[in-house]
Amino acid sequence: MSKIDEYMNNRRTHDKEFASGLDQVGFNLDAAVAVSNLRESLHMTQREFAKYIGKPQSTISRIEHGNMNVSTQLLNQIAQAAHKKLKIEFV
């Protein structure tokens, strides 16, 4: 384990706000990959995909770059617009 991993694990254990922030970043990155994969499976650019689902292109960009705290409501709207189902799992 690297020193940064040790630091993060230790801080996560002792700082609940830090732990919550890490969890949100992880969720955002998972959403980024999922939305990007969905868009690419439809062979669309961000602009085309945004128009297809009725959201601004900047929203798609922020999601795909992990720069947006994505809600499950927004992900569900994207799924419905793309004729997909949103599946959430506890792992």
JSON list of C-alpha atoms in Angstrom, two decimals, residues 27 72 87-91:
[
{"chain": "A", "resi": 27, "resn": "PHE", "atom": "CA", "xyz": [-20.07, 8.04, -7.18]},
{"chain": "A", "resi": 72, "resn": "THR", "atom": "CA", "xyz": [-29.96, 9.65, -9.01]},
{"chain": "A", "resi": 87, "resn": "LYS", "atom": "CA", "xyz": [-30.00, 0.11, -11.93]},
{"chain": "A", "resi": 88, "resn": "ILE", "atom": "CA", "xyz": [-28.54, 0.89, -8.52]},
{"chain": "A", "resi": 89, "resn": "GLU", "atom": "CA", "xyz": [-26.78, -1.78, -6.47]},
{"chain": "A", "resi": 90, "resn": "PHE", "atom": "CA", "xyz": [-25.33, -2.04, -3.01]},
{"chain": "A", "resi": 91, "resn": "VAL", "atom": "CA", "xyz": [-21.95, -3.76, -3.19]}
]
